[in-house]
Amino acid sequence: EKKEKGEAFEEPKYTFRGFEALPEDMEHLEDKFYGFVFQDSDFYKWVEAVAYSLVNHPDEKLEKTADAAIEAVCQAQQENGYLDTYYIINGMDQIFTNIRDHHELYCLGHLIEGAAAYYEATGKDRLLQAAERYVDFVISYFGLEEPEKENPLKRAYPGHEIAEMALVRLYEITGKEKYLNLSRHFIDERGTRPNYFFFVVRKREDYKKSEEELVKEEQYGQSHLPVREQKEAVGHAVRAVYLYSGMADIAGRTGDNALFQACKELFASMVREKMYVTGAIGATKEGESFLGPFELPNDSAYAETCASIGLVFFARRMLQMEPDHMYADVMEQALYNTVLSGMAMDGKSFFYVNPLKVVPEICKKEKRLDHVKPVRQKWFGCACCPPNISRLLSSLPGYAFTENKDTLWIHLYLGGRIEKMVEGKKALFRITTEYPQDGKISVCYEGEDGVSMTLGIRLPAWSRETKAEILNALDAPCGMGFRLEKGYLYVEGAWEKGTKVRLSVSMEPRLYKADERVKADIGKVAVMCGPFAYCMEEWDNGKNLDELALTAQAVKKGRVWNINGTWFREENVMQDFLFPEAEEGAVEIEKKEIPVLRFPGNRNGKEETLTFIPYYAWANRGENEMQVFTDYQGEAY
């Protein structure tokens, strides 16, 4: 940035040559390794994002750049298959001696994900072959193919999870059971006794931590209990949701019901007790971890972008096994709020941490808030979040839709076309929508006539009134059968060209109160509209936002559906929602129209209009105060 402005700056003393630092070049390196021990993973995430982009936006120049970079990676791979530049550069004699902290298996997981995505996008398997060779080396080195021989590594598992779900993906591409078995092995060993990590670290002469500290470290890496016995989401939030995603993958592929039930309980623990209204998880900077149930501070929230991305991963996998609107609602909540807020609207700066309240002057003074940045950063030394955003957003269709043999589910409302083969026939649906700008969604069938299948469309829990019409090509009611189940409208039968489902979800502003056990939010409400959480900024409301209070009057209402003229009611499910009157408008941020909500309120008892913008858009106009939860002085509820 200084260079661009023509200002003086100090050139970095060393450069990280990474994958180009081949063994024969090592003696010429000025420094053995530059960066974090997991630096390789950032490249693999970039490759994955490139792959997803190439599927819908072919780019010959970008593909050639990726091919060249992939070749550098493959050239760095050792003859035995090992591929981690930290140890290739610093010495192979120490490999897998600290898998709790040094992320070799984490980097392996991202290598697999990047290689699999690139193979599926381009058909090129150069990186995929490198990933297989590395996994085969791990299986051999850990002694997993020789049960009769003793090897401490047989009880090892990743310090930072992700290999678990990546190995399942490698299994699905290659059909090789050994990769599925390795994933299951890592999951089965985690949390067993004696704890493998402590067995290793206690052999180090400088390791003198107390039993209490060791227990915290067990929870930090989710190794405090065998995974099937874990009920509460604890520890490092990103590691946790990556583990839970791998658990869900294994449960889905093997029919392990105990593992599936653990996933359900862990998901409920997060969503009911430890998730912010913005879909953020991870409440403290200490270990980037969860706190206890209902411990959700706003100003010191860690709420890492990657944690919400991992929550999307987990929710998507649960949907694959059990289509329930709860998982899709959470996935949407995380995606449209914390994931989007993690990147500026011009795509050039990022948040690592996504708090729910910011007062810049205080952030700069108080040590407990030194992780909170009032404006997005150009980059991070630990740059996990930017490429993670890239790979999620570029693969979004994989989260919007799932399928089985005869059913297609729509979880997120994205415009476009989706194809599905059913008994050799092609079903094709065109989805037309301006969502989330409005709540109208049209799904029109354009495939072969007579395809018998089921279409499942999510009916979001936050919509007070949802209307659906099932029409034929002449826009008249048709005879397709339908049913409601776990928040999805299922339309069944033989589809004919022109058959359509028109959905309308209410986009009224809503006020949410937090659970009364969340001390930081007693007497406060958060504003939402559609999938978006809203916040106030100093730009629109002046300084000292905590002096403001909402006075909007509202009425509680139940939820209703109207499908082809038939009403279905579910009363009292929205007991914590209010539907206030709001003045709608827009502001221009970075030459984009941002929806604004205005409500009656007051500042220290004096009437004032309060202006709210979507949370994802905050801090795009520069440094200023921001808050999500606001004092409420309206109708009691």
Coordinates of C-alpha atoms in Angstrom, one line a residue, residues 22 28 45 113 120 402 421 582 615:
L22 CA 13.6 -27.8 -3.8
H28 CA 21.1 -21.2 -1.2
K45 CA -7.4 -23.0 -1.1
E113 CA -9.7 -30.4 -1.5
E120 CA -13.5 -32.1 -11.4
T402 CA -28.7 -31.2 -2.9
M421 CA -30.9 -37.0 -14.5
A582 CA -40.3 0.5 9.0
Y615 CA -24.5 -6.0 8.7

